[in-house]
Structure formats: structure tokens, C-alpha cells
Amino acid sequence: MEMKVTQAPSVPMEWRRRKAKKHLSEKVIESMIKIGGFSSIIFIIAILFFILKEAFPFLIGAFDFKEFFSSTEWNPASVVKIKYGTLAILVGTIMVTALSMLIAVPLGIACAFFISEFCSPKLRETYKILIEFLAAIPSVVWGFIAIMMINPMIIELFNVPIGLNILNASLILALMSLPLIVSVGEDALRAVPESYREAAEAMGATKWEVATRVLLPAAKNGLMAAALLGVGRALGETMAVLMATGHAIQIPESVFEPGRTLTATIAAELGESPKGGEHYQALFAIGLMLFIISFIVNFSADYLIRGRRK
Amino acid sequence: MNRLILVILFLLLAACSKQSNILIIQNKGSDTLVNLAQAWAEEYKNINPNVALAVSGGGSGTGIAALINGTVDIANSSRAIKAEEREQAKKNTGKDVNEFIVGMDALAVFIHPSNPLSGLTLEETACIYGEGGHCTHWNQVRNTIVPGCKDNRIIRVSRQSNSGTYQYFREAILGKKRDLKLGSMDLSGSRESIDLVEKTPCAIGYSGMGYLNPRVKALCIQKSGDAPCIAPTVETAIDKSYPISRELYMYTSGDPSNEVKAYLDWTQSDRAHEITIKAGYVPAKKR
């Protein structure tokens, strides 16, 4: 302890010397980091530009606003009349995303509460690893589970003709977005200062009361952001929903009917049309639509996170 | 330490140069053909170790699109190339497309084993799958009652629209001027169609005969009401008595290079034909 005190005055001088010596390398590193930071913005703009460029000839050409948004018939390979109506696909996307979030958000947030507040440190570590393992399963495997396991289960449990439907896809998506919701939600709960918990406990609050009356309001924004990031995850998933929804073009009358999503449509059909064809461009128009939807979702998530910090 | 790095680099280089002696033929397209193409490629490694085939699926449309864009050596297709695709390829690559018939395939229509139905006429199939067809429930087809199928509803399993199987099926069942009904389950592979039908009592699906397994029931098909009901087999596909059988194609851009030509010729050898039959397809007739 004493030695440190005696050495203390020489330290700043040492630093100054080192700083002068490393001035150039520091500058290089600094600018590299700057480039790294800006590059992500450039990528986003480049992606948007690319999508716009590919979709543009369709938007000014064969694009029919009324058909695109109000027709339920998406039939690019028709031999009678080619139609690009996205209504059924859009409704399918919204239904799948909404239902999956209805399942995943309460579950994920409850799970985040459990991990951060209620379980022992040892259990917490194993638990977190297990939850994160869910995120490591490839989506094709999820799709296979949807067809081979959940499909017959839904047919039997609910006595319906087909088990590849909105419910099936929502279950799969809920499981897939759970790890994200849990880990972001847990971070939000950990960010609540320890003094809040201590103060509440000092006043005689039970653990349950601390969680529901103190932590929930304090971490509200962060938890909302976790939910919205989950929405983004569910919205963007491709392969698993392609297999689990049944990929049928129709407006699902209930959660037990098959449907189709925007992402799955692009995934299944983009390889088909030669580059630059009308169908290819129409798929990019769908891509643009998805880009705008996910932008709105991410923007609101970001807004909520910033709201928390204020 | 430095010497060690040098040694490692040298070894890596050696490994690379050894690799580069092998010619890689890109082979892409039809999901129906992919199993067969893979089996052939596997065997061809023993015949000519200097040539490796990189086989991938994705659908006939995908393969032909890749041929047009000039990114494959051989495009697999379970339907004939369209005139406008030929033109596009010519425009893009400056070369004519060459066609090789490498095999035949019977398109099987199959149902869940608990479904008591045993055969369909082409007309009934069109009633189930075709636009405007009114058959939505199994009892409308030969008064069939399917145990375990809620409401007796027909669940149509189909394929994504770039699939050659989809396009051939549409043409064989409905002709060139009618669409398939929307709202079917458009899966992206033959294997998935089979898997789904296997697990769904209400379902009906179609795929190349090579994908059939004992857990689904293949239907025999009648050309018309009074014609005999023909089951999809190698024999009925060869003599063309099975109404929905088709040629399988491989396409190259321009005249194939010597290595590609040698491979395409080999696919018509006796050994390759054995593999074809084993994989559940039908060898092309000797021309």
C-alpha cells in the first residue's frame, strides 16, 4: 500500500511518455474503429439501395398498388393470369408473429425474472447455457421438428385436419425467439440498481413484491425492448416458418389453418426466376416491405431502450 | 519457430496444388433428380478420380436460372426447358443450350396409409388440385371416408412453383391452360411432401417415384373412367402406360467440355443404369 503511494507521482510522467510514443498507432486504431462503426451504417444503406434498385423496375412497371396490397392471390407461375397480391401473405406474417409473441413474451420475461431474481447462482449458470442452446439449433431442424413432431401432435390434440399451421409456426418461432427475449430481459433486470432491491427488502417487501412492484416498473422499458427484439427475430425467420406454416396462400381463418409468410415466400421463390425478371423484382418489392416493417420494429425497440436511459 | 511456419505454409501449398488437379463440375437443379445425381457422382469418383461433381438441389427452375446466369456446368431439370429460357440463355452466355435425356421418372400421387382409396382418374385428380375443381372433401371422391381425418377435408400437398415436379404435374393433370388451385401446402422438397403426408391422414401429395416409401400409399392412376388403373413402377414408366411419367434432363451451355461429356456419356452406361434403378428412377431408353 505504502509503496504504491511513493510510486504514484512517477506514473503520470510514464504515461505521458508512452502516449507520445504511441501517438501514431493510436490514431490508426482510432480511425479503424471509426471505420468499423461507420461501415455498419454504410452496409444498411447499401442493402436498402440494393433492394430498391432491384425492386424499382417492378414498382414503376407491373406494380399495381391495389392488387399488391388487397389481392390475396400470389400466383407468379400462373399460366392463366400472373398475379402479385400480398394480402394473404401479409396477414399470415402478422398472425404468426403476433401469436408467437403472445406465447414467447410472457414466457421469456417470466424466465428472465426467474434467472435474475429467484434462482441460485449455480442453477443460473446451467440454466442460461441451456436457454442459449435453444438459439444454437439450426432453423431447418426446427422446421423438421414442426413437420414430424408438432404436426401429428396438433392433429391429435385439437382434432384438426392439418397440423402445419399458424399455431405450429408460432410455437416454433416462440421457442426460437425465447433465448433473445430471456437474455435481453435479464440484462434489463440486472441493470436495475441493487439499492432498489435493498430498499424494498428493508421495508419488508417479499421477493415477489420486489419483483412485481419494484423491478417490473423499473425495468419496464428494457423488457419492452426485449419483446420488440423478439418480434424482429420472429418476423425475420425464414426456413423454419417456411416448413411449419404449411406455406399455403390463403388468409388463415383460424390459427389451425395453414398460411404463408413474407420471408418464406422470398426464400422459396427467389431462386426461381432468372435475375431481372418481373417475378424476381416483385420478390424484391416484398423484401422492401419487410425491410420497412423490421425498420419500424427495430426503431421502436431502440426508442424504448433510449427512453430507459433518460 | 519461423522454420515451422515455413514448413506449415509449404504443406498447405502442397495440399492446395494437389486439390487443384481435380476438376470440379458444378451440377445443380431439380430436387427430383438430386438423389440420382448424387448417387451417380458418388460412383463416378471411382471411375474418374480427377473429376468431382458438386451436386445441389433447389428445383428445376433454380438449375435452369443458374444455367442462364452461367454459374453451373450442368443443370438438372425434371421438365423440358422452355423456349424463352433457351433464348435467354443464348442471350446471356452466347451459347446454345444442349439437352440430354438422362432418365425417366413416374410421378406418384400418394396418400396416408389409413386412407382407403386405392386409385384416381386424371379427372378426379384435376378435381382435387385444379383451379375451379370442386373436390374439397374426401367424400366427394368415390365416397371415401378417411379414418382419423377431421371433417373428411382434403389437404392438398403441393410444391413450390419453381419445382419441375410442380410444373410437370400441372401440365399432366390440367393441360397447359389451367392453374393449380391456390391454398395448397407448397413445400420446398419431395422429401418434405412425403414426410407431411406420412403424418397427416387427410393429406394427398405427389412426387417422383424414387421418393416413395412404405409409410405412404401410392395411388394407381387411370387415364379415364374405363381405362385400367396403372400403378407407378419402373415397367409402367418405361412402356409409358403410366399416365404421368416424364423425362429427366441435364442441360449444358454450349457443347459440353470433354470431362462433362465423358460424365454425361457415363450416365448412360450399364453401371449407371443399375444405380438409376436402385435409386427408384427409370433409365432412359438407349437411343
Coordinates of C-alpha atoms in Angstrom, one line a residue, chain A residues 72-81 144 147-149 151-152 155 158-165 239 242-243 245-250 257-258 260 268-269 271-275 279, chain B residues 61-63 65-66 68-69 85 88 131 148-151 153 155-156 160-162 166-167 170 175-180 182-188 192 195-196 198-203:
Chain A
T72 CA -55.0 -12.5 -51.8
E73 CA -53.7 -14.2 -54.9
W74 CA -50.0 -14.5 -55.2
N75 CA -49.5 -16.6 -58.4
P76 CA -46.3 -15.7 -60.2
A77 CA -46.2 -19.1 -62.1
S78 CA -49.8 -18.9 -63.4
V79 CA -50.5 -20.0 -67.0
V80 CA -53.8 -18.0 -66.9
K81 CA -53.1 -14.7 -65.3
F144 CA -38.2 -30.7 -39.4
I147 CA -43.4 -31.4 -39.6
M148 CA -42.5 -34.7 -37.9
M149 CA -43.5 -34.0 -34.3
N151 CA -47.8 -31.6 -36.8
P152 CA -49.2 -35.0 -35.7
I155 CA -53.8 -33.1 -35.4
F158 CA -57.1 -30.4 -31.4
N159 CA -58.7 -32.8 -33.8
V160 CA -58.0 -30.7 -36.9
P161 CA -57.3 -31.9 -40.4
I162 CA -53.7 -30.4 -40.6
G163 CA -51.0 -29.7 -38.1
L164 CA -48.8 -27.5 -40.2
N165 CA -50.5 -24.2 -39.5
M239 CA -36.6 -21.6 -43.1
L242 CA -41.5 -22.0 -44.5
M243 CA -41.8 -25.5 -43.2
T245 CA -46.8 -22.7 -41.6
G246 CA -47.6 -25.1 -44.4
H247 CA -46.7 -22.4 -46.9
A248 CA -50.2 -22.1 -48.3
I249 CA -51.5 -19.0 -50.0
Q250 CA -54.8 -18.2 -48.2
E257 CA -55.3 -23.1 -40.8
P258 CA -52.1 -23.1 -42.8
R260 CA -47.6 -18.2 -45.5
A268 CA -38.9 -20.4 -51.6
E269 CA -39.1 -18.4 -54.9
G271 CA -34.0 -19.0 -56.8
E272 CA -36.7 -19.5 -59.4
S273 CA -36.8 -16.5 -61.7
P274 CA -33.8 -15.5 -63.7
K275 CA -32.2 -12.3 -62.5
H279 CA -41.2 -12.2 -60.6
Chain B
G61 CA -36.2 -23.6 -62.1
T62 CA -33.2 -22.9 -59.9
G63 CA -31.0 -25.0 -62.1
A65 CA -31.8 -20.0 -63.9
A66 CA -28.2 -20.9 -62.9
I68 CA -28.9 -18.9 -67.8
N69 CA -26.7 -16.9 -65.5
E85 CA -35.4 -19.8 -71.3
Q88 CA -32.4 -16.0 -72.5
E131 CA -58.4 -24.3 -60.2
G148 CA -58.6 -40.0 -38.4
C149 CA -59.3 -37.2 -40.8
K150 CA -61.4 -34.4 -39.3
D151 CA -64.3 -33.3 -41.5
R153 CA -61.3 -32.5 -45.7
I155 CA -55.4 -31.4 -47.5
R156 CA -53.5 -30.8 -50.8
Q160 CA -43.2 -24.5 -54.7
S161 CA -43.8 -23.1 -58.2
N162 CA -40.2 -23.3 -59.4
Y166 CA -45.0 -28.8 -59.9
Q167 CA -44.9 -27.7 -63.5
R170 CA -49.8 -29.1 -63.6
G175 CA -53.1 -29.2 -69.5
K176 CA -51.3 -26.0 -70.5
K177 CA -54.2 -23.6 -69.9
R178 CA -55.3 -24.2 -66.3
D179 CA -53.7 -23.4 -62.9
L180 CA -53.5 -25.4 -59.8
L182 CA -54.2 -21.8 -54.6
G183 CA -54.2 -22.6 -50.9
S184 CA -52.3 -25.9 -51.2
M185 CA -49.3 -26.6 -48.9
D186 CA -46.4 -25.6 -51.2
L187 CA -43.5 -27.4 -49.7
S188 CA -40.0 -27.0 -51.0
E192 CA -40.9 -32.9 -47.1
D195 CA -42.9 -36.7 -44.6
L196 CA -46.0 -34.5 -44.3
E198 CA -47.0 -39.7 -43.8
K199 CA -48.0 -37.8 -40.7
T200 CA -51.4 -36.4 -41.9
P201 CA -54.4 -38.6 -42.5
C202 CA -56.3 -36.0 -44.6
A203 CA -53.4 -35.3 -47.0

